[in-house]
Structures are given as C-alpha cells and as structure tokens.
Amino acid sequence: MLLFLTLVSAALVAIAPQSQAIVIYTGWERHALVGSEIRLSCSFFSWRWTSEDVTFSWNYRPDGSRDGISIFHFTGGLPYLDNKGPFRDRLEFVGNPQRRDGSILIKNLDFNDNGTFTCDAKNPPDIVGRPSSVRLLVFDKLPVQAGVITGAIIGAVLGLLVLIVVIYYLMRFLVARRVFSLSVSKHGKKGKGKEGSQQRQGPALYAAMDQSKLKASASEKKKQESRKDKK
Amino acid sequence: MLLLLLGIVILHIAALVLLFISTIVSAWSVGVTSSADLWSNCTTANGYHCDPAFTGEWIQAVQALMILSIIFSFLSLFLFFCQLFTLLKGGRFFLTGIFQILASLFVMTAAIIYTVMSPDWVPDSESFGFAYILAWVAFPLALISGLIYVILRKRE
C-alpha cells in the first residue's frame, strides 16, 4: 500500500511540471488557393494569467529547405512584421494577445509559400512549451480529399433514414397521447373504452382489413386452394 | 413454405455476397499489368504495389453508393428476421422489401455512374473487370429478392 502511494505521488510529481507548461495549438495542415488569403491561427493554453509580456513568434520554413526564418514577432504589446523576407507587405497580425490568440493573415498566396509555419508563444513566467507547426499547401484548384464525399453521401442517407424513423415514432407517440388527432385515430375511437395503444391498434388493423381486404382475402383463398391442389 | 423461406434467404445472401465481393475486390477495371477498384490502383509492372485511388467526386459517389447498398441489404436481412417473428399472419414484408429494393437501386446507380464516368480516370488500356460485372449481377438479384419480399405474405 505504501509502495503504491509513493508510486502515485511520484507519478503526480512527474505529471505536475508538465501541466504547468504552456501548450501551443495550431492547425495540422491548411489548404488554400493561389492568390487568396489565409488566416493561420495560433493559440496557447497556460495555467497562468495572460501576462503583459506575452510573446508570439512565427517561423517559416519553405518546403525543401532545412532552415526557417522568423517572419513575425509579437512582444511588448506590439507586432513586428516581416519587412525584408518573402512575406513583406503580405502579412497582417489579426490575433488578440489578451485572448491568447496570435493569429496571422497571409495575403496574396503564391506557390512559393508552400511550407511549414511554426508558432511559438511565451507567457512569462510560463515559458516551457513546444512550438506547434502548421503546414500550408497552396493549390490552383482545391483537391477533393478522399472520403469526404463518400462520407457525406453515406451520412446524409443514413441520417435521413434515422430522421424518418424518429419522426415515425414521434408521430405514433403523439397520436397515442392524443396530442394530434389524425385520421388514423378514427378507427381507434371504437376502442376508446380500453386503455393503451396496443389494444387500440388491434381494432384499427381489423377495421382496415375489413374495408379493403375482403375481396383480396377471397381471391387469396382461391390461390391457397389452387396451391393445395398443386401439392 | 420452409423451402421457399430458405430460397429467399439464400437469394438475399447471394446478392449480399456479390455486393461485398464487387465492393472489395480490386477488379473494376483490369488491364494487362494493372487493375483498379473503387479504393486503389494496383500494378504488377515492377513488383506488386497499390496506390490510393484517384479521388474524384464521381468515384467517391460510387464508393458511397456501394457501401450504402451493402448497409441497406444488411438492414433488410435483419428486418426480414425481425418481421418473420413479429409480423401478423397474412402481412407482407413491405419494410424488408423496400430496403432491399433501395439497395438494388443504389447498386444500379453506382454501376451506371461507373459506366458513364470511368473514362475520365481509367486509362484506355484497361477494360471493365469482373467486380464491375458482379455489381451489375447483384442489381437484378437484389431487385428480385426485394420484389419477392413485397409480394410474399406471411404464413405459419
């Protein structure tokens, strides 16, 4: 028991520093059309209050290149944008540092902008955290991802099916509760003395049969007789 | 009666198996060294390997319709056994039949779409394979079994 407790406490101690650290979120992969603009969002989670000294920095590494360059830095309440690199005049800060949002907007995208964007955020004194990366792919025509349409069609049809079943049972429930009085319940009125929907269904079924199936049942008897003859 | 029941179930399962095979087997389009299905393109040109299929809108529609027809055929089989025990004497297997007919319509639509649209993504060296034919065969089977369900009356 004691060993277990020590193990648990050791585990807690091991976990605790991690939960104190800053966790940064970006997307995983973004697709965009050439010439359009895209908002790359970056936010973080920290156990501390958002301090005045919060900093965001974005780093860009083109595809096929080993090194990245810094393209954006936010510190001391002021954004510093790329003014010499590939994104000069095309970058805009659209985040809100007080709400832990360090998003940037890249305008007029080009095929050369394919690459990995890495966001790092610091919320002093909470500075221990791993930067998060988002990959940007620029297309001249957005490709359809595999399975999207497949899933959409299957989901739509099955959803419709479920909806029909739900509506059917809902209507039956409402009719049984006499919230609605549809023409179906006209047959049911004969059985109103009895309680419960199941008992009312019986007479309704018979009534329906009596009206329409008399001829049918007569012809069916003939069929059955002929079948017997065959046997 | 038992024989009839057995026949219907076997017909239904046969249609279901055909649907399964045609959806899974990689032989919708077959060439000398390559074959393609709804999910992947395989070649034996330099070692056997498969790539994910072309992701066009139409082939995704075919995929979706084939899966839907399998699902509906399954549901129909399930409903058949449910209705077998709950249906009043003389009742028809309407629900079962409707589901099976819907499944047959789905597989028909899928096969038609594949027939019409496949020249867009299948190279000329490939021709339609047996999985494609099985899909066409599954359509009348499912339709017939669906119609039988609708016509059939329950007897003890």
CSV table of C-alpha atoms in Angstrom, one decimal:
chain,number,residue,atom,x,y,z
A,1,MET,CA,0.0,0.0,0.0
A,2,LEU,CA,2.8,2.3,1.0
A,3,LEU,CA,4.6,1.4,-2.2
A,4,PHE,CA,1.5,2.2,-4.2
A,5,LEU,CA,1.2,5.6,-2.5
A,6,THR,CA,4.7,6.5,-3.2
A,7,LEU,CA,4.4,5.4,-6.8
A,8,VAL,CA,1.2,7.6,-7.2
A,9,SER,CA,2.9,10.6,-5.6
A,10,ALA,CA,6.0,10.1,-7.8
A,11,ALA,CA,3.7,10.0,-10.8
A,12,LEU,CA,1.9,13.1,-9.7
A,13,VAL,CA,5.2,14.9,-9.2
A,14,ALA,CA,6.2,13.8,-12.7
A,15,ILE,CA,3.0,15.0,-14.2
A,16,ALA,CA,2.7,18.3,-12.3
A,17,PRO,CA,5.5,20.2,-14.1
A,18,GLN,CA,4.1,19.2,-17.4
A,19,SER,CA,0.6,20.5,-16.6
A,20,GLN,CA,2.3,23.8,-15.6
A,21,ALA,CA,3.8,24.2,-19.0
A,22,ILE,CA,2.4,26.2,-21.9
A,23,VAL,CA,0.7,24.2,-24.6
A,24,ILE,CA,0.5,25.8,-28.1
A,25,TYR,CA,-2.1,24.9,-30.7
A,26,THR,CA,-2.1,25.5,-34.4
A,27,GLY,CA,-3.8,23.5,-37.1
A,28,TRP,CA,-2.2,20.5,-38.6
A,29,GLU,CA,-2.5,21.2,-42.3
A,30,ARG,CA,-4.1,24.1,-44.2
A,31,HIS,CA,-5.1,24.2,-47.9
A,32,ALA,CA,-5.5,27.4,-49.8
A,33,LEU,CA,-6.0,28.7,-53.3
A,34,VAL,CA,-3.3,30.6,-55.0
A,35,GLY,CA,-3.9,34.4,-54.8
A,36,SER,CA,-6.3,34.0,-51.8
A,37,GLU,CA,-5.5,34.8,-48.2
A,38,ILE,CA,-5.4,32.5,-45.3
A,39,ARG,CA,-5.5,33.0,-41.6
A,40,LEU,CA,-3.1,30.8,-39.7
A,41,SER,CA,-4.3,30.6,-36.1
A,42,CYS,CA,-2.2,30.0,-33.1
A,43,SER,CA,-3.4,29.9,-29.5
A,44,PHE,CA,-2.0,28.6,-26.3
A,45,PHE,CA,-3.1,27.2,-23.0
A,46,SER,CA,-1.3,28.2,-19.9
A,47,TRP,CA,-2.2,27.8,-16.2
A,48,ARG,CA,-1.1,31.4,-15.6
A,49,TRP,CA,-3.0,34.5,-16.3
A,50,THR,CA,-2.1,36.1,-19.6
A,51,SER,CA,0.7,38.5,-18.7
A,52,GLU,CA,1.6,41.8,-20.3
A,53,ASP,CA,4.8,40.3,-21.6
A,54,VAL,CA,3.1,37.6,-23.7
A,55,THR,CA,5.0,37.0,-26.9
A,56,PHE,CA,4.2,35.2,-30.1
A,57,SER,CA,6.6,34.3,-32.9
A,58,TRP,CA,6.0,32.7,-36.2
A,59,ASN,CA,8.7,30.9,-38.1
A,60,TYR,CA,8.5,29.9,-41.7
A,61,ARG,CA,10.4,27.0,-43.3
A,62,PRO,CA,9.9,26.6,-47.1
A,63,ASP,CA,9.4,23.1,-48.5
A,64,GLY,CA,12.8,21.6,-49.3
A,65,SER,CA,14.7,23.9,-47.1
A,66,ARG,CA,16.4,22.9,-43.9
A,67,ASP,CA,16.3,26.3,-42.1
A,68,GLY,CA,13.5,28.5,-41.2
A,69,ILE,CA,13.3,32.2,-41.0
A,70,SER,CA,11.4,34.3,-38.5
A,71,ILE,CA,8.6,36.2,-40.1
A,72,PHE,CA,6.6,37.6,-37.2
A,73,HIS,CA,7.2,38.5,-33.6
A,74,PHE,CA,4.8,40.0,-31.1
A,75,THR,CA,6.3,41.4,-27.9
A,76,GLY,CA,5.6,44.2,-25.5
A,77,GLY,CA,2.1,44.7,-26.9
A,78,LEU,CA,3.4,45.5,-30.4
A,79,PRO,CA,3.5,43.2,-33.5
A,80,TYR,CA,6.7,43.2,-35.6
A,81,LEU,CA,6.1,42.0,-39.2
A,82,ASP,CA,8.3,40.6,-41.8
A,83,ASN,CA,9.7,43.6,-43.7
A,84,LYS,CA,12.5,42.0,-45.7
A,85,GLY,CA,11.6,38.4,-46.2
A,86,PRO,CA,9.2,36.6,-48.6
A,87,PHE,CA,6.1,37.9,-46.8
A,88,ARG,CA,6.8,41.6,-46.7
A,89,ASP,CA,3.7,43.7,-47.2
A,90,ARG,CA,1.7,40.5,-47.3
A,91,LEU,CA,1.5,39.7,-43.6
A,92,GLU,CA,-1.0,41.1,-41.1
A,93,PHE,CA,-1.5,40.4,-37.4
A,94,VAL,CA,-5.1,39.6,-36.7
A,95,GLY,CA,-4.8,38.0,-33.3
A,96,ASN,CA,-5.8,39.2,-29.9
A,97,PRO,CA,-3.0,38.6,-27.4
A,98,GLN,CA,-5.2,39.3,-24.4
A,99,ARG,CA,-7.3,36.3,-25.5
A,100,ARG,CA,-4.3,34.1,-26.2
A,101,ASP,CA,-4.7,34.5,-29.9
A,102,GLY,CA,-1.6,35.0,-32.1
A,103,SER,CA,-3.1,34.5,-35.5
A,104,ILE,CA,-1.6,36.0,-38.6
A,105,LEU,CA,-3.1,36.6,-42.0
A,106,ILE,CA,-1.1,36.0,-45.2
A,107,LYS,CA,-2.4,37.7,-48.3
A,108,ASN,CA,-1.9,37.0,-52.0
A,109,LEU,CA,-0.6,33.5,-51.6
A,110,ASP,CA,1.8,32.1,-54.1
A,111,PHE,CA,3.1,28.5,-54.8
A,112,ASN,CA,6.4,29.5,-53.2
A,113,ASP,CA,4.6,29.9,-49.9
A,114,ASN,CA,4.3,26.1,-49.5
A,115,GLY,CA,5.9,25.2,-46.3
A,116,THR,CA,5.8,24.8,-42.6
A,117,PHE,CA,4.8,27.6,-40.3
A,118,THR,CA,5.8,27.2,-36.7
A,119,CYS,CA,4.2,29.2,-33.9
A,120,ASP,CA,5.8,29.7,-30.6
A,121,ALA,CA,4.3,31.5,-27.7
A,122,LYS,CA,5.6,32.5,-24.3
A,123,ASN,CA,3.6,33.7,-21.4
A,124,PRO,CA,6.2,34.7,-18.8
A,125,PRO,CA,6.9,33.2,-16.4
A,126,ASP,CA,5.3,30.2,-18.2
A,127,ILE,CA,7.8,29.6,-21.0
A,128,VAL,CA,8.3,25.8,-21.1
A,129,GLY,CA,6.5,24.5,-24.2
A,130,ARG,CA,6.9,23.0,-27.6
A,131,PRO,CA,6.3,25.1,-30.7
A,132,SER,CA,3.5,23.9,-32.9
A,133,SER,CA,3.6,23.7,-36.6
A,134,VAL,CA,1.1,24.0,-39.4
A,135,ARG,CA,1.7,23.0,-43.0
A,136,LEU,CA,0.5,25.2,-45.7
A,137,LEU,CA,-0.3,23.8,-49.2
A,138,VAL,CA,-1.2,26.2,-51.9
A,139,PHE,CA,-3.2,24.9,-54.9
A,140,ASP,CA,-4.6,26.4,-58.0
A,141,LYS,CA,-7.6,24.2,-57.6
A,142,LEU,CA,-8.6,22.8,-54.2
A,143,PRO,CA,-8.5,19.0,-54.4
A,144,VAL,CA,-11.3,16.9,-53.0
A,145,GLN,CA,-10.0,14.9,-50.1
A,146,ALA,CA,-10.5,11.2,-50.2
A,147,GLY,CA,-13.6,10.0,-48.4
A,148,VAL,CA,-15.2,13.4,-47.9
A,149,ILE,CA,-17.9,13.0,-50.5
A,150,THR,CA,-18.2,9.3,-49.7
A,151,GLY,CA,-18.8,10.1,-46.1
A,152,ALA,CA,-21.1,12.9,-46.8
A,153,ILE,CA,-23.4,10.8,-49.0
A,154,ILE,CA,-23.5,7.8,-46.6
A,155,GLY,CA,-24.0,10.1,-43.7
A,156,ALA,CA,-26.8,12.0,-45.4
A,157,VAL,CA,-28.7,8.9,-46.5
A,158,LEU,CA,-28.3,7.2,-43.1
A,159,GLY,CA,-29.2,10.5,-41.3
A,160,LEU,CA,-32.3,10.7,-43.4
A,161,LEU,CA,-33.2,7.2,-42.6
A,162,VAL,CA,-32.8,7.8,-38.8
A,163,LEU,CA,-34.8,11.0,-39.2
A,164,ILE,CA,-37.7,9.2,-40.8
A,165,VAL,CA,-37.7,6.5,-38.1
A,166,VAL,CA,-37.6,9.2,-35.4
A,167,ILE,CA,-40.4,11.2,-37.0
A,168,TYR,CA,-42.5,8.0,-37.4
A,169,TYR,CA,-42.1,7.0,-33.8
A,170,LEU,CA,-42.7,10.6,-32.7
A,171,MET,CA,-45.9,10.8,-34.6
A,172,ARG,CA,-47.0,7.5,-33.2
A,173,PHE,CA,-46.2,8.6,-29.7
A,174,LEU,CA,-48.1,11.9,-30.2
A,175,VAL,CA,-51.1,10.1,-31.8
A,176,ALA,CA,-51.1,7.7,-28.9
A,177,ARG,CA,-51.1,10.6,-26.5
A,178,ARG,CA,-53.9,12.3,-28.5
A,179,VAL,CA,-51.9,15.4,-28.9
A,180,PHE,CA,-52.7,15.1,-32.6
A,181,SER,CA,-55.8,13.5,-33.9
A,182,LEU,CA,-55.0,12.2,-37.3
A,183,SER,CA,-57.5,10.2,-39.4
A,184,VAL,CA,-55.7,7.1,-38.1
A,185,SER,CA,-57.2,7.6,-34.7
A,186,LYS,CA,-60.7,7.4,-36.3
A,187,HIS,CA,-60.6,3.7,-36.3
A,188,GLY,CA,-59.1,3.8,-32.8
A,189,LYS,CA,-62.2,5.6,-31.4
A,190,LYS,CA,-64.1,2.3,-31.4
A,191,GLY,CA,-61.7,1.0,-28.8
A,192,LYS,CA,-61.5,4.2,-26.7
A,193,GLY,CA,-63.0,2.4,-23.7
A,194,LYS,CA,-60.0,0.3,-23.5
A,195,GLU,CA,-56.7,1.8,-22.4
A,196,GLY,CA,-53.3,1.5,-24.0
A,197,SER,CA,-52.3,2.0,-27.6
A,198,GLN,CA,-51.7,-1.7,-28.3
A,199,GLN,CA,-55.3,-2.6,-27.7
A,200,ARG,CA,-56.4,0.2,-29.9
A,201,GLN,CA,-54.2,-0.9,-32.7
A,202,GLY,CA,-55.8,-4.3,-32.9
A,203,PRO,CA,-59.3,-3.0,-33.9
A,204,ALA,CA,-57.7,-0.4,-36.2
A,205,LEU,CA,-56.0,-3.1,-38.1
A,206,TYR,CA,-59.1,-5.2,-38.4
A,207,ALA,CA,-61.1,-2.2,-39.5
A,208,ALA,CA,-58.6,-1.5,-42.2
A,209,MET,CA,-58.7,-5.1,-43.3
A,210,ASP,CA,-62.5,-5.3,-43.2
A,211,GLN,CA,-62.8,-2.4,-45.6
A,212,SER,CA,-60.3,-3.2,-48.2
A,213,LYS,CA,-59.1,-6.7,-47.8
A,214,LEU,CA,-62.4,-8.6,-48.1
A,215,LYS,CA,-62.1,-9.1,-51.8
A,216,ALA,CA,-58.4,-9.6,-51.6
A,217,SER,CA,-58.8,-12.3,-49.0
A,218,ALA,CA,-61.4,-14.0,-51.1
A,219,SER,CA,-59.1,-14.2,-54.1
A,220,GLU,CA,-56.3,-15.3,-51.8
A,221,LYS,CA,-58.4,-18.2,-50.6
A,222,LYS,CA,-58.7,-19.3,-54.1
A,223,LYS,CA,-55.0,-19.0,-54.6
A,224,GLN,CA,-54.4,-21.0,-51.5
A,225,GLU,CA,-56.8,-23.7,-52.7
A,226,SER,CA,-55.1,-23.9,-56.0
A,227,ARG,CA,-51.7,-24.2,-54.3
A,228,LYS,CA,-53.1,-27.1,-52.2
A,229,ASP,CA,-54.3,-28.7,-55.4
A,230,LYS,CA,-50.8,-28.4,-56.9
A,231,LYS,CA,-49.3,-30.1,-53.9
B,1,MET,CA,-43.0,-23.0,-47.0
B,2,LEU,CA,-39.7,-23.7,-45.3
B,3,LEU,CA,-38.1,-24.4,-48.7
B,4,LEU,CA,-39.4,-21.0,-50.0
B,5,LEU,CA,-38.1,-19.3,-47.0
B,6,LEU,CA,-34.7,-20.9,-47.4
B,7,GLY,CA,-34.7,-20.0,-51.0
B,8,ILE,CA,-35.4,-16.3,-50.3
B,9,VAL,CA,-32.8,-16.1,-47.6
B,10,ILE,CA,-30.2,-17.7,-49.9
B,11,LEU,CA,-31.1,-15.4,-52.7
B,12,HIS,CA,-30.7,-12.4,-50.4
B,13,ILE,CA,-27.4,-13.6,-49.0
B,14,ALA,CA,-26.2,-14.3,-52.5
B,15,ALA,CA,-26.9,-10.7,-53.5
B,16,LEU,CA,-25.2,-9.5,-50.4
B,17,VAL,CA,-22.1,-11.6,-51.1
B,18,LEU,CA,-22.0,-10.3,-54.6
B,19,LEU,CA,-22.2,-6.8,-53.4
B,20,PHE,CA,-19.4,-7.4,-50.9
B,21,ILE,CA,-17.1,-9.0,-53.4
B,22,SER,CA,-17.7,-6.4,-56.0
B,23,THR,CA,-17.0,-3.6,-53.5
B,24,ILE,CA,-13.8,-5.1,-52.1
B,25,VAL,CA,-12.1,-7.0,-55.0
B,26,SER,CA,-9.7,-4.9,-57.0
B,27,ALA,CA,-11.1,-5.7,-60.4
B,28,TRP,CA,-13.4,-2.9,-61.6
B,29,SER,CA,-11.0,-2.1,-64.3
B,30,VAL,CA,-8.5,-4.6,-65.5
B,31,GLY,CA,-5.5,-4.1,-67.8
B,32,VAL,CA,-2.6,-6.4,-68.6
B,33,THR,CA,-0.4,-5.3,-65.8
B,34,SER,CA,-2.8,-3.2,-63.7
B,35,SER,CA,-6.1,-3.4,-62.0
B,36,ALA,CA,-8.2,-0.8,-60.3
B,37,ASP,CA,-11.1,-0.8,-58.0
B,38,LEU,CA,-13.0,1.8,-56.1
B,39,TRP,CA,-10.3,2.2,-53.4
B,40,SER,CA,-6.9,1.6,-55.0
B,41,ASN,CA,-5.0,1.2,-58.2
B,42,CYS,CA,-2.7,-1.8,-58.3
B,43,THR,CA,0.1,-2.6,-60.8
B,44,THR,CA,2.3,-5.6,-61.2
B,45,ALA,CA,4.6,-3.7,-63.6
B,46,ASN,CA,7.6,-3.5,-61.3
B,47,GLY,CA,6.6,-5.5,-58.3
B,48,TYR,CA,3.1,-5.6,-57.0
B,49,HIS,CA,2.1,-2.4,-55.3
B,50,CYS,CA,-1.1,-0.4,-54.8
B,51,ASP,CA,-1.7,3.3,-54.7
B,52,PRO,CA,-4.7,5.0,-53.3
B,53,ALA,CA,-7.4,5.6,-55.9
B,54,PHE,CA,-7.9,8.7,-57.8
B,55,THR,CA,-10.1,10.9,-55.5
B,56,GLY,CA,-12.6,12.4,-57.9
B,57,GLU,CA,-16.1,13.3,-57.0
B,58,TRP,CA,-17.7,10.6,-59.1
B,59,ILE,CA,-15.7,7.6,-57.8
B,60,GLN,CA,-16.5,8.8,-54.3
B,61,ALA,CA,-20.2,8.7,-55.2
B,62,VAL,CA,-19.7,5.2,-56.5
B,63,GLN,CA,-17.9,4.2,-53.3
B,64,ALA,CA,-20.7,5.7,-51.2
B,65,LEU,CA,-23.5,4.1,-53.2
B,66,MET,CA,-21.8,0.6,-53.0
B,67,ILE,CA,-21.4,0.9,-49.2
B,68,LEU,CA,-25.0,2.2,-48.8
B,69,SER,CA,-26.3,-0.7,-50.8
B,70,ILE,CA,-24.4,-3.2,-48.6
B,71,ILE,CA,-25.8,-1.4,-45.5
B,72,PHE,CA,-29.3,-1.4,-46.8
B,73,SER,CA,-29.1,-5.1,-47.9
B,74,PHE,CA,-27.9,-5.9,-44.4
B,75,LEU,CA,-30.6,-3.9,-42.7
B,76,SER,CA,-33.1,-5.7,-45.0
B,77,LEU,CA,-31.9,-9.1,-44.0
B,78,PHE,CA,-32.0,-8.1,-40.3
B,79,LEU,CA,-35.6,-6.7,-40.8
B,80,PHE,CA,-36.6,-9.8,-42.5
B,81,PHE,CA,-35.8,-11.9,-39.5
B,82,CYS,CA,-37.4,-9.4,-37.2
B,83,GLN,CA,-40.6,-9.4,-39.3
B,84,LEU,CA,-40.5,-13.1,-39.6
B,85,PHE,CA,-41.3,-13.3,-35.9
B,86,THR,CA,-43.4,-10.2,-35.3
B,87,LEU,CA,-45.5,-9.9,-38.4
B,88,LEU,CA,-49.1,-10.8,-38.2
B,89,LYS,CA,-50.3,-13.7,-40.3
B,90,GLY,CA,-51.0,-12.6,-43.8
B,91,GLY,CA,-48.9,-9.5,-43.6
B,92,ARG,CA,-46.4,-8.6,-46.3
B,93,PHE,CA,-42.7,-7.9,-45.8
B,94,PHE,CA,-43.1,-4.4,-47.0
B,95,LEU,CA,-40.3,-2.9,-45.0
B,96,THR,CA,-37.8,-5.6,-45.8
B,97,GLY,CA,-38.7,-5.4,-49.4
B,98,ILE,CA,-38.4,-1.6,-49.6
B,99,PHE,CA,-34.9,-1.8,-48.1
B,100,GLN,CA,-33.8,-4.5,-50.5
B,101,ILE,CA,-35.2,-2.6,-53.5
B,102,LEU,CA,-33.4,0.5,-52.3
B,103,ALA,CA,-30.2,-1.5,-52.0
B,104,SER,CA,-30.7,-2.7,-55.6
B,105,LEU,CA,-31.3,0.9,-56.8
B,106,PHE,CA,-28.2,2.0,-55.1
B,107,VAL,CA,-26.0,-0.6,-56.7
B,108,MET,CA,-27.6,0.1,-60.0
B,109,THR,CA,-26.9,3.8,-59.7
B,110,ALA,CA,-23.3,3.1,-58.7
B,111,ALA,CA,-22.8,0.8,-61.7
B,112,ILE,CA,-24.3,3.4,-64.0
B,113,ILE,CA,-22.2,6.2,-62.7
B,114,TYR,CA,-19.1,4.0,-63.0
B,115,THR,CA,-20.0,3.0,-66.6
B,116,VAL,CA,-20.6,6.6,-67.6
B,117,MET,CA,-17.9,8.4,-65.7
B,118,SER,CA,-15.0,5.9,-65.6
B,119,PRO,CA,-13.4,7.0,-68.9
B,120,ASP,CA,-12.4,10.2,-67.0
B,121,TRP,CA,-10.0,8.4,-64.8
B,122,VAL,CA,-9.4,4.9,-66.2
B,123,PRO,CA,-6.7,4.6,-68.8
B,124,ASP,CA,-7.8,3.3,-72.2
B,125,SER,CA,-5.6,0.2,-71.8
B,126,GLU,CA,-7.9,-1.1,-69.1
B,127,SER,CA,-11.3,-2.6,-69.6
B,128,PHE,CA,-14.1,-3.4,-67.2
B,129,GLY,CA,-13.3,-6.3,-64.8
B,130,PHE,CA,-15.4,-9.0,-63.1
B,131,ALA,CA,-16.1,-7.0,-60.0
B,132,TYR,CA,-17.9,-4.5,-62.2
B,133,ILE,CA,-19.9,-7.3,-63.8
B,134,LEU,CA,-20.7,-8.7,-60.3
B,135,ALA,CA,-22.1,-5.3,-59.3
B,136,TRP,CA,-24.4,-5.5,-62.3
B,137,VAL,CA,-25.4,-9.0,-61.5
B,138,ALA,CA,-26.1,-8.1,-57.9
B,139,PHE,CA,-28.6,-5.5,-59.1
B,140,PRO,CA,-31.3,-7.8,-60.6
B,141,LEU,CA,-30.7,-10.4,-57.8
B,142,ALA,CA,-31.4,-7.7,-55.1
B,143,LEU,CA,-34.3,-6.3,-57.1
B,144,ILE,CA,-35.9,-9.8,-57.5
B,145,SER,CA,-35.5,-10.7,-53.8
B,146,GLY,CA,-36.9,-7.3,-52.9
B,147,LEU,CA,-39.9,-7.8,-55.1
B,148,ILE,CA,-40.4,-11.3,-53.6
B,149,TYR,CA,-40.4,-9.8,-50.2
B,150,VAL,CA,-43.1,-7.3,-51.2
B,151,ILE,CA,-45.3,-10.0,-52.9
B,152,LEU,CA,-44.8,-12.6,-50.2
B,153,ARG,CA,-47.4,-13.0,-47.5
B,154,LYS,CA,-46.6,-14.4,-44.2
B,155,ARG,CA,-48.0,-17.9,-43.4
B,156,GLU,CA,-47.3,-20.0,-40.4
